[in-house]
């Protein structure tokens, strides 16, 4: 007969401790240790000679059959691009995002994207009537969408085996539980074990499974970190719920490119894909205003042109403010130091605000040149050349360093009508220049400022 013991588990990282602690020694989170009951099985006698269990025989690499994987194509280019070309059968996909961002809306619309497939939507937070009302608002009709309000994982899998869906959606993974575990739903052990059982179901039945996950106030996926390692694909739904645009970003994908993005616009009737995000992000751009530049960033395999705005004003406080929206704050501090040291712009008595228009977050260093030119433009109150796109990483010595896939970025700039592009000088050799776009190579930040301002 099993005995029970207790342990304290960090709900942020899964660290286990025999007693309660105010701060987790592993991840540093405060008040994240929760008591869980763990059954301890009684040790049984193990015979000295144990019969070996039969296992699968290893096969050589050349003997593994290579068959074309038939993906489920949704017909929505933005969603298919993020997934790597469509939904892979048997894949386990985790979709996370802030409350109200549109996760349940996207999952409900799967039935409309896949009209010839049977979708089983398991809701653990809403009733089937609530889901029906949302589906009617989104225009989702038909009998291919099956609804199940259940949180018991055994009952969910039993229903899935009975109806044999083509796609399974669990909304959300933090609400389901396994009855044999004594911890509460949403705990580390429940989320880990539930995800493991759903992964086994997906791999054995070749049914793709979507898991909707909650996020913490810091923006990370709630639950154990192992959850992100278990799934095949991790998708983040980003954006401000008070604005119409949503960005679906793949931060992990075993079947496609990582950091691929899809852009959607939220309407009363659901999400609409934005086929040309570059034109969208530049649609409200004002010309002849200081502190505005255009950069070309690469999100996965897609080049995207975005506007960067900077505002430099004399500070009214003892310590000047440095604020960045959509750009790394620490990298902004470093770039401002380069601007002061190499170009002599005295920003110590000025507040600096940098904003990436459209809600996109820039992570690659190819936007460095555009950020610095925008700051210098606002500081000098001189408008930058509105027909120029800026591409390049800025080093600590003020030099312009190279970036990847420059030809793809230049084609996107030429397609949107830009007449000039400033790029790292050593990229010019052997570079294919698009028609109608003048490509100018610069070696230093000083050269770029002289050309644009």
Short mmCIF file of C-alpha atoms in Angstrom, two decimals:
data_model
loop_
_atom_site.label_atom_id
_atom_site.label_comp_id
_atom_site.label_asym_id
_atom_site.label_seq_id
_atom_site.Cartn_x
_atom_site.Cartn_y
_atom_site.Cartn_z
CA UNK A 1 0.00 0.00 0.00
CA UNK A 2 1.30 3.47 -0.88
CA UNK A 3 2.20 6.06 1.71
CA UNK A 4 1.93 9.80 1.10
CA UNK A 5 4.58 12.45 1.59
CA UNK A 6 4.68 16.15 0.92
CA UNK A 7 7.12 18.31 -0.95
CA UNK A 8 7.28 21.94 -2.01
CA UNK A 9 7.53 22.59 -5.74
CA UNK A 10 8.31 25.89 -7.43
CA UNK A 11 5.48 26.69 -9.81
CA UNK A 12 7.82 28.69 -12.05
CA UNK A 13 10.69 26.27 -12.68
CA UNK A 14 9.73 22.96 -11.01
CA UNK A 15 12.42 23.01 -8.30
CA UNK A 16 11.57 20.60 -5.45
CA UNK A 17 12.41 21.13 -1.77
CA UNK A 18 11.49 19.24 1.40
CA UNK A 19 10.37 22.44 3.16
CA UNK A 20 8.83 25.77 2.26
CA UNK A 21 11.08 28.65 1.24
CA UNK A 22 10.11 32.21 0.48
CA UNK A 23 12.42 32.38 -2.52
CA UNK A 24 13.20 29.60 -4.97
CA UNK A 25 16.97 28.93 -4.95
CA UNK A 26 16.88 27.84 -8.60
CA UNK A 27 14.99 30.58 -10.48
CA UNK A 28 14.88 33.25 -7.76
CA UNK A 29 11.08 33.59 -7.79
CA UNK A 30 9.37 34.83 -4.64
CA UNK A 31 6.40 32.97 -3.07
CA UNK A 32 6.37 30.34 -5.82
CA UNK A 33 6.81 27.26 -3.58
CA UNK A 34 3.56 25.30 -3.27
CA UNK A 35 3.01 22.19 -1.18
CA UNK A 36 2.13 19.04 -3.13
CA UNK A 37 1.28 15.57 -1.94
CA UNK A 38 3.31 12.80 -3.52
CA UNK A 39 2.49 9.13 -3.06
CA UNK A 40 5.56 7.12 -2.07
CA UNK A 41 5.29 3.49 -3.20
CA UNK A 42 6.46 0.79 -0.83
CA UNK A 43 9.69 -0.80 -2.00
CA UNK A 44 9.20 -4.33 -3.25
CA UNK A 45 11.67 -7.16 -3.41
CA UNK A 46 13.47 -7.25 -6.72
CA UNK A 47 14.88 -10.60 -7.81
CA UNK A 48 18.54 -10.71 -8.63
CA UNK A 49 17.96 -11.93 -12.15
CA UNK A 50 15.46 -9.78 -14.02
CA UNK A 51 14.31 -10.88 -17.44
CA UNK A 52 15.18 -8.30 -20.04
CA UNK A 53 12.17 -6.70 -21.66
CA UNK A 54 12.06 -6.97 -25.45
CA UNK A 55 12.81 -3.72 -27.24
CA UNK A 56 13.02 -2.34 -30.72
CA UNK A 57 16.09 -3.21 -32.75
CA UNK A 58 18.32 -0.33 -33.88
CA UNK A 59 18.15 0.39 -37.60
CA UNK A 60 20.79 2.05 -39.77
CA UNK A 61 20.18 5.60 -40.93
CA UNK A 62 19.96 4.56 -44.58
CA UNK A 63 17.15 2.09 -43.75
CA UNK A 64 14.82 4.78 -42.35
CA UNK A 65 12.14 5.47 -45.01
CA UNK A 66 11.86 9.05 -46.24
CA UNK A 67 8.24 9.79 -47.04
CA UNK A 68 6.80 13.19 -47.78
CA UNK A 69 4.93 14.41 -44.72
CA UNK A 70 1.39 15.40 -45.66
CA UNK A 71 0.70 18.57 -43.70
CA UNK A 72 -2.72 19.96 -42.93
CA UNK A 73 -2.77 23.24 -44.85
CA UNK A 74 -5.14 25.76 -43.28
CA UNK A 75 -5.20 28.08 -46.28
CA UNK A 76 -4.25 31.05 -44.06
CA UNK A 77 -0.80 32.03 -45.30
CA UNK A 78 0.23 33.72 -42.05
CA UNK A 79 -0.59 30.68 -39.90
CA UNK A 80 0.90 28.17 -42.34
CA UNK A 81 4.12 30.19 -42.57
CA UNK A 82 4.60 30.23 -38.79
CA UNK A 83 3.97 26.48 -38.59
CA UNK A 84 6.52 25.81 -41.34
CA UNK A 85 4.08 25.11 -44.16
CA UNK A 86 1.09 23.67 -42.33
CA UNK A 87 0.15 21.48 -39.38
CA UNK A 88 2.29 18.35 -39.13
CA UNK A 89 0.30 15.20 -38.20
CA UNK A 90 1.19 13.97 -34.73
CA UNK A 91 2.76 17.26 -33.65
CA UNK A 92 2.28 18.83 -30.22
CA UNK A 93 1.88 22.62 -30.48
CA UNK A 94 1.83 25.01 -27.53
CA UNK A 95 0.08 28.37 -28.04
CA UNK A 96 0.67 30.97 -25.31
CA UNK A 97 -0.18 34.63 -24.85
CA UNK A 98 -1.66 37.24 -22.56
CA UNK A 99 -5.31 37.00 -21.48
CA UNK A 100 -7.68 38.36 -24.11
CA UNK A 101 -5.07 38.40 -26.88
CA UNK A 102 -7.02 36.00 -29.12
CA UNK A 103 -5.76 32.46 -28.38
CA UNK A 104 -9.23 30.94 -28.05
CA UNK A 105 -10.40 32.91 -31.08
CA UNK A 106 -7.64 31.45 -33.24
CA UNK A 107 -8.31 27.91 -32.01
CA UNK A 108 -12.04 28.25 -32.62
CA UNK A 109 -11.40 29.46 -36.16
CA UNK A 110 -9.44 26.27 -36.92
CA UNK A 111 -12.77 24.65 -37.77
CA UNK A 112 -13.30 27.30 -40.45
CA UNK A 113 -9.73 26.96 -41.74
CA UNK A 114 -10.15 23.17 -41.97
CA UNK A 115 -13.74 22.62 -43.14
CA UNK A 116 -13.06 19.04 -44.24
CA UNK A 117 -11.44 18.02 -40.94
CA UNK A 118 -13.01 17.14 -37.62
CA UNK A 119 -11.79 19.38 -34.79
CA UNK A 120 -12.34 18.40 -31.15
CA UNK A 121 -12.24 21.52 -28.99
CA UNK A 122 -11.83 20.71 -25.28
CA UNK A 123 -12.61 23.67 -23.05
CA UNK A 124 -11.68 23.64 -19.40
CA UNK A 125 -12.48 27.28 -18.66
CA UNK A 126 -15.76 27.82 -20.53
CA UNK A 127 -19.00 25.98 -21.06
CA UNK A 128 -19.95 24.62 -24.45
CA UNK A 129 -22.61 27.34 -24.67
CA UNK A 130 -19.99 30.06 -24.27
CA UNK A 131 -17.86 28.52 -27.01
CA UNK A 132 -20.96 28.24 -29.21
CA UNK A 133 -21.67 31.95 -28.76
CA UNK A 134 -18.09 32.84 -29.70
CA UNK A 135 -18.23 30.55 -32.74
CA UNK A 136 -21.44 32.21 -33.92
CA UNK A 137 -19.84 35.65 -33.57
CA UNK A 138 -16.84 34.44 -35.59
CA UNK A 139 -19.02 32.90 -38.27
CA UNK A 140 -17.88 29.34 -37.53
CA UNK A 141 -20.67 26.95 -38.47
CA UNK A 142 -20.85 23.27 -39.31
CA UNK A 143 -20.69 19.95 -37.55
CA UNK A 144 -16.93 19.48 -37.99
CA UNK A 145 -16.34 21.37 -34.70
CA UNK A 146 -16.97 19.13 -31.69
CA UNK A 147 -17.13 20.71 -28.23
CA UNK A 148 -16.29 19.04 -24.92
CA UNK A 149 -16.29 20.78 -21.54
CA UNK A 150 -14.01 18.53 -19.47
CA UNK A 151 -10.89 18.80 -17.30
CA UNK A 152 -10.30 15.13 -16.47
CA UNK A 153 -7.54 14.06 -18.85
CA UNK A 154 -8.63 10.42 -18.87
CA UNK A 155 -12.14 11.44 -19.94
CA UNK A 156 -10.67 13.74 -22.60
CA UNK A 157 -8.53 10.99 -24.13
CA UNK A 158 -11.41 8.52 -23.97
CA UNK A 159 -13.63 10.96 -25.87
CA UNK A 160 -10.83 11.59 -28.39
CA UNK A 161 -10.42 7.89 -29.05
CA UNK A 162 -14.18 7.53 -29.45
CA UNK A 163 -14.73 10.37 -31.98
CA UNK A 164 -11.30 10.09 -33.70
CA UNK A 165 -10.77 13.80 -34.50
CA UNK A 166 -8.31 15.11 -37.08
CA UNK A 167 -7.19 17.92 -34.71
CA UNK A 168 -7.39 18.10 -30.91
CA UNK A 169 -7.41 21.43 -29.05
CA UNK A 170 -7.02 21.59 -25.26
CA UNK A 171 -7.88 25.00 -23.81
CA UNK A 172 -6.02 25.21 -21.55
CA UNK A 173 -3.29 22.85 -20.34
CA UNK A 174 -3.34 24.51 -16.89
CA UNK A 175 -6.93 23.36 -16.26
CA UNK A 176 -6.65 19.63 -17.03
CA UNK A 177 -5.58 17.10 -14.43
CA UNK A 178 -4.77 13.43 -14.01
CA UNK A 179 -6.86 11.83 -11.22
CA UNK A 180 -4.02 9.65 -9.93
CA UNK A 181 -2.02 12.76 -8.99
CA UNK A 182 -3.05 14.43 -5.75
CA UNK A 183 -1.79 17.91 -6.65
CA UNK A 184 -4.13 20.63 -7.89
CA UNK A 185 -4.67 21.38 -11.61
CA UNK A 186 -2.11 23.83 -12.91
CA UNK A 187 0.65 22.61 -10.60
CA UNK A 188 4.03 21.60 -11.97
CA UNK A 189 3.40 17.86 -11.68
CA UNK A 190 -0.08 18.06 -13.23
CA UNK A 191 1.04 20.17 -16.20
CA UNK A 192 4.09 18.00 -16.82
CA UNK A 193 2.29 14.66 -16.62
CA UNK A 194 -0.74 15.86 -18.58
CA UNK A 195 1.46 17.17 -21.38
CA UNK A 196 3.38 13.88 -21.44
CA UNK A 197 0.18 11.88 -21.85
CA UNK A 198 -1.09 14.20 -24.59
CA UNK A 199 2.25 13.91 -26.35
CA UNK A 200 1.96 10.10 -26.27
CA UNK A 201 -1.55 10.36 -27.72
CA UNK A 202 -0.35 12.65 -30.53
CA UNK A 203 2.59 10.46 -31.49
CA UNK A 204 0.66 7.18 -31.43
CA UNK A 205 -2.44 8.40 -33.28
CA UNK A 206 -0.75 10.97 -35.59
CA UNK A 207 -3.35 13.53 -34.51
CA UNK A 208 -1.97 17.08 -34.08
CA UNK A 209 -2.67 18.47 -30.61
CA UNK A 210 -2.85 22.19 -29.77
CA UNK A 211 -2.27 23.16 -26.14
CA UNK A 212 -3.34 26.63 -25.05
CA UNK A 213 -1.11 27.87 -22.23
CA UNK A 214 -1.27 30.73 -19.77
CA UNK A 215 1.58 33.18 -19.27
CA UNK A 216 2.91 34.76 -16.09
CA UNK A 217 3.04 38.50 -15.46
CA UNK A 218 6.64 38.45 -16.72
CA UNK A 219 5.44 37.06 -20.08
CA UNK A 220 6.81 33.51 -19.65
CA UNK A 221 4.69 30.40 -20.07
CA UNK A 222 3.19 29.35 -16.76
CA UNK A 223 4.18 25.93 -15.49
CA UNK A 224 7.40 23.94 -15.62
CA UNK A 225 10.07 24.83 -18.13
CA UNK A 226 10.09 21.22 -19.30
CA UNK A 227 6.72 21.90 -20.98
CA UNK A 228 8.43 23.94 -23.69
CA UNK A 229 10.99 21.19 -24.21
CA UNK A 230 8.36 18.47 -24.58
CA UNK A 231 6.29 20.11 -27.31
CA UNK A 232 7.31 20.29 -30.97
CA UNK A 233 6.32 23.92 -31.55
CA UNK A 234 5.96 26.91 -29.23
CA UNK A 235 3.88 29.83 -30.53
CA UNK A 236 3.52 33.17 -28.78
CA UNK A 237 0.59 35.46 -29.50
CA UNK A 238 1.90 38.99 -29.01
CA UNK A 239 0.38 42.45 -29.18
CA UNK A 240 -1.67 44.87 -27.16
CA UNK A 241 -5.23 43.68 -26.67
CA UNK A 242 -6.36 47.33 -26.86
CA UNK A 243 -5.04 47.52 -30.45
CA UNK A 244 -6.13 45.60 -33.51
CA UNK A 245 -2.85 43.99 -34.59
CA UNK A 246 -1.62 40.62 -33.34
CA UNK A 247 1.72 38.94 -34.03
CA UNK A 248 2.00 35.16 -33.93
CA UNK A 249 5.65 34.26 -33.34
CA UNK A 250 7.28 30.80 -33.41
CA UNK A 251 10.05 30.65 -30.81
CA UNK A 252 10.53 26.91 -31.28
CA UNK A 253 9.64 24.76 -34.26
CA UNK A 254 10.97 21.31 -35.06
CA UNK A 255 9.32 21.43 -38.48
CA UNK A 256 10.19 24.92 -39.70
CA UNK A 257 12.12 28.13 -39.12
CA UNK A 258 12.21 29.62 -35.65
CA UNK A 259 11.27 33.25 -34.97
CA UNK A 260 8.94 33.19 -37.96
CA UNK A 261 6.04 35.61 -37.54
CA UNK A 262 2.50 35.91 -38.80
CA UNK A 263 0.57 39.18 -38.61
CA UNK A 264 -3.17 39.26 -37.93
CA UNK A 265 -5.72 42.01 -37.47
CA UNK A 266 -8.48 41.56 -34.92
CA UNK A 267 -12.02 42.33 -36.06
CA UNK A 268 -15.45 41.70 -34.61
CA UNK A 269 -15.74 38.65 -36.84
CA UNK A 270 -12.35 37.23 -35.82
CA UNK A 271 -8.76 37.35 -36.97
CA UNK A 272 -7.78 38.41 -40.49
CA UNK A 273 -4.36 37.64 -41.92
CA UNK A 274 -2.21 40.57 -43.04
CA UNK A 275 -0.42 39.48 -46.21
CA UNK A 276 1.83 42.56 -46.46
CA UNK A 277 2.97 43.55 -42.94
CA UNK A 278 5.63 45.96 -44.24
CA UNK A 279 3.00 48.14 -45.90
CA UNK A 280 0.89 47.90 -42.75
CA UNK A 281 3.66 49.08 -40.42
CA UNK A 282 4.50 52.00 -42.73
CA UNK A 283 0.93 53.00 -43.62
CA UNK A 284 0.67 55.83 -41.06
CA UNK A 285 4.19 57.13 -41.42
CA UNK A 286 4.58 60.92 -41.49
CA UNK A 287 7.13 62.49 -43.80
CA UNK A 288 9.34 65.45 -42.96
CA UNK A 289 9.39 64.72 -39.22
CA UNK A 290 12.63 64.42 -37.31
CA UNK A 291 13.40 61.25 -35.39
CA UNK A 292 11.86 58.82 -37.90
CA UNK A 293 13.73 56.16 -39.89
CA UNK A 294 12.91 52.88 -41.63
CA UNK A 295 14.83 49.65 -41.05
CA UNK A 296 14.50 46.18 -42.56
CA UNK A 297 14.45 43.36 -40.03
CA UNK A 298 14.38 39.65 -40.76
CA UNK A 299 11.74 37.69 -38.85
CA UNK A 300 12.52 34.06 -39.58
CA UNK A 301 12.61 33.92 -43.38
CA UNK A 302 10.49 37.04 -43.92
CA UNK A 303 11.91 40.57 -44.36
CA UNK A 304 9.78 43.23 -42.69
CA UNK A 305 10.16 46.99 -43.03
CA UNK A 306 9.27 48.89 -39.87
CA UNK A 307 9.45 52.49 -38.76
CA UNK A 308 11.55 53.50 -35.78
CA UNK A 309 10.68 56.70 -33.95
CA UNK A 310 12.95 58.50 -31.51
CA UNK A 311 12.31 61.52 -29.31
CA UNK A 312 15.17 63.37 -27.59
CA UNK A 313 14.22 66.18 -25.20
CA UNK A 314 16.00 68.05 -22.40
CA UNK A 315 15.41 66.24 -19.13
CA UNK A 316 13.52 67.77 -16.24
CA UNK A 317 15.00 65.33 -13.72
CA UNK A 318 18.43 64.78 -12.25
CA UNK A 319 18.76 61.45 -14.04
CA UNK A 320 17.76 61.37 -17.73
CA UNK A 321 15.19 58.78 -18.79
CA UNK A 322 15.91 56.00 -21.27
CA UNK A 323 12.77 54.27 -22.50
CA UNK A 324 12.46 51.74 -25.34
CA UNK A 325 9.30 50.09 -26.69
CA UNK A 326 9.90 47.13 -28.98
CA UNK A 327 13.69 47.38 -28.65
CA UNK A 328 16.10 45.97 -26.09
CA UNK A 329 16.73 48.54 -23.34
CA UNK A 330 20.29 47.47 -22.61
CA UNK A 331 21.26 47.54 -26.26
CA UNK A 332 19.81 51.04 -26.51
CA UNK A 333 22.03 52.14 -23.63
CA UNK A 334 25.08 50.75 -25.41
CA UNK A 335 24.19 52.41 -28.72
CA UNK A 336 23.66 55.77 -27.03
CA UNK A 337 27.11 55.46 -25.48
CA UNK A 338 28.55 54.88 -28.98
CA UNK A 339 26.71 57.95 -30.26
CA UNK A 340 28.13 60.11 -27.48
CA UNK A 341 31.68 58.78 -27.68
CA UNK A 342 32.12 58.57 -31.46
CA UNK A 343 29.92 61.42 -32.69
CA UNK A 344 30.11 63.86 -29.79
CA UNK A 345 26.34 64.10 -29.21
CA UNK A 346 25.91 65.05 -25.56
CA UNK A 347 22.86 63.08 -24.46
CA UNK A 348 23.62 63.08 -20.74
CA UNK A 349 21.16 65.93 -20.13
CA UNK A 350 18.43 64.60 -22.45
CA UNK A 351 15.65 62.04 -22.17
CA UNK A 352 15.66 59.48 -24.99
CA UNK A 353 12.55 57.57 -26.06
CA UNK A 354 12.62 54.94 -28.82
CA UNK A 355 9.53 53.25 -30.24
CA UNK A 356 9.11 50.52 -32.86
CA UNK A 357 5.85 51.33 -34.65
CA UNK A 358 3.27 48.59 -35.06
CA UNK A 359 3.92 46.56 -31.91
CA UNK A 360 6.78 44.54 -33.41
CA UNK A 361 9.75 43.72 -31.20
CA UNK A 362 13.16 43.95 -32.86
CA UNK A 363 15.75 41.48 -31.61
CA UNK A 364 18.39 41.32 -34.33
CA UNK A 365 21.23 43.90 -34.45
CA UNK A 366 20.49 44.91 -38.07
CA UNK A 367 18.27 47.70 -36.69
CA UNK A 368 21.16 49.40 -34.84
CA UNK A 369 21.90 51.88 -37.62
CA UNK A 370 18.27 52.94 -37.92
CA UNK A 371 17.95 53.47 -34.16
CA UNK A 372 21.05 55.68 -33.95
CA UNK A 373 20.11 57.74 -37.00
CA UNK A 374 16.62 58.30 -35.54
CA UNK A 375 18.10 59.45 -32.22
CA UNK A 376 20.57 61.78 -33.95
CA UNK A 377 17.79 63.14 -36.18
CA UNK A 378 15.64 63.99 -33.17
CA UNK A 379 18.59 65.45 -31.24
CA UNK A 380 19.52 67.78 -34.11
CA UNK A 381 15.85 68.28 -35.12
CA UNK A 382 16.73 67.47 -38.73
CA UNK A 383 14.42 65.08 -40.66
CA UNK A 384 16.14 62.03 -42.09
CA UNK A 385 15.86 61.08 -45.74
CA UNK A 386 12.41 59.51 -46.01
CA UNK A 387 13.30 57.48 -49.10
CA UNK A 388 16.21 55.64 -47.47
CA UNK A 389 16.11 52.33 -45.63
CA UNK A 390 18.90 51.68 -43.11
CA UNK A 391 20.44 48.24 -42.61
CA UNK A 392 23.47 47.47 -40.46
CA UNK A 393 24.86 46.54 -37.06
CA UNK A 394 26.85 49.19 -35.20
CA UNK A 395 29.98 48.17 -33.30
CA UNK A 396 31.45 49.85 -30.24
CA UNK A 397 33.99 51.62 -32.42
CA UNK A 398 31.25 53.19 -34.54
CA UNK A 399 31.90 50.81 -37.44
CA UNK A 400 29.05 49.36 -39.51
CA UNK A 401 29.12 45.57 -39.43
CA UNK A 402 27.50 43.11 -41.80
CA UNK A 403 24.13 41.40 -41.54
CA UNK A 404 22.70 38.22 -43.04
CA UNK A 405 20.54 37.78 -46.15
CA UNK A 406 21.01 41.35 -47.37
CA UNK A 407 19.70 40.59 -50.86
CA UNK A 408 16.33 39.51 -49.44
CA UNK A 409 16.05 42.74 -47.44
CA UNK A 410 16.91 44.89 -50.45
CA UNK A 411 14.26 43.23 -52.61
CA UNK A 412 11.62 44.00 -49.99
CA UNK A 413 12.74 47.64 -49.81
CA UNK A 414 12.62 47.97 -53.61
CA UNK A 415 9.17 46.38 -53.74
CA UNK A 416 7.80 49.06 -51.40
CA UNK A 417 9.24 51.91 -53.44
CA UNK A 418 12.33 52.96 -51.49
CA UNK A 419 14.96 54.58 -53.70
CA UNK A 420 18.07 54.23 -51.52
CA UNK A 421 19.49 51.75 -48.99
CA UNK A 422 22.45 52.25 -46.66
CA UNK A 423 24.23 48.94 -46.07
CA UNK A 424 27.62 47.79 -44.70
CA UNK A 425 30.32 48.61 -47.26
CA UNK A 426 31.93 45.17 -47.36
CA UNK A 427 28.63 43.68 -48.60
CA UNK A 428 28.82 45.57 -51.90
CA UNK A 429 31.16 43.10 -53.60
CA UNK A 430 29.08 40.62 -55.57
CA UNK A 431 25.78 42.05 -54.28
CA UNK A 432 22.75 41.81 -56.59
CA UNK A 433 21.13 45.25 -56.62
CA UNK A 434 17.38 45.39 -57.30
CA UNK A 435 16.19 47.68 -60.08
CA UNK A 436 15.27 51.16 -58.95
CA UNK A 437 17.13 50.95 -55.63
CA UNK A 438 20.46 52.73 -55.10
CA UNK A 439 22.62 50.76 -52.68
CA UNK A 440 25.19 52.84 -50.79
CA UNK A 441 27.87 51.24 -48.65
CA UNK A 442 28.98 52.91 -45.40
CA UNK A 443 31.86 51.93 -43.17
CA UNK A 444 31.18 54.09 -40.12
CA UNK A 445 28.34 55.74 -38.29
CA UNK A 446 29.77 59.14 -39.19
CA UNK A 447 29.40 58.39 -42.91
CA UNK A 448 25.81 57.28 -42.46
CA UNK A 449 24.82 60.41 -40.52
CA UNK A 450 26.38 62.66 -43.18
CA UNK A 451 24.46 60.90 -45.95
CA UNK A 452 21.03 60.69 -44.30
CA UNK A 453 20.81 63.89 -42.25
#
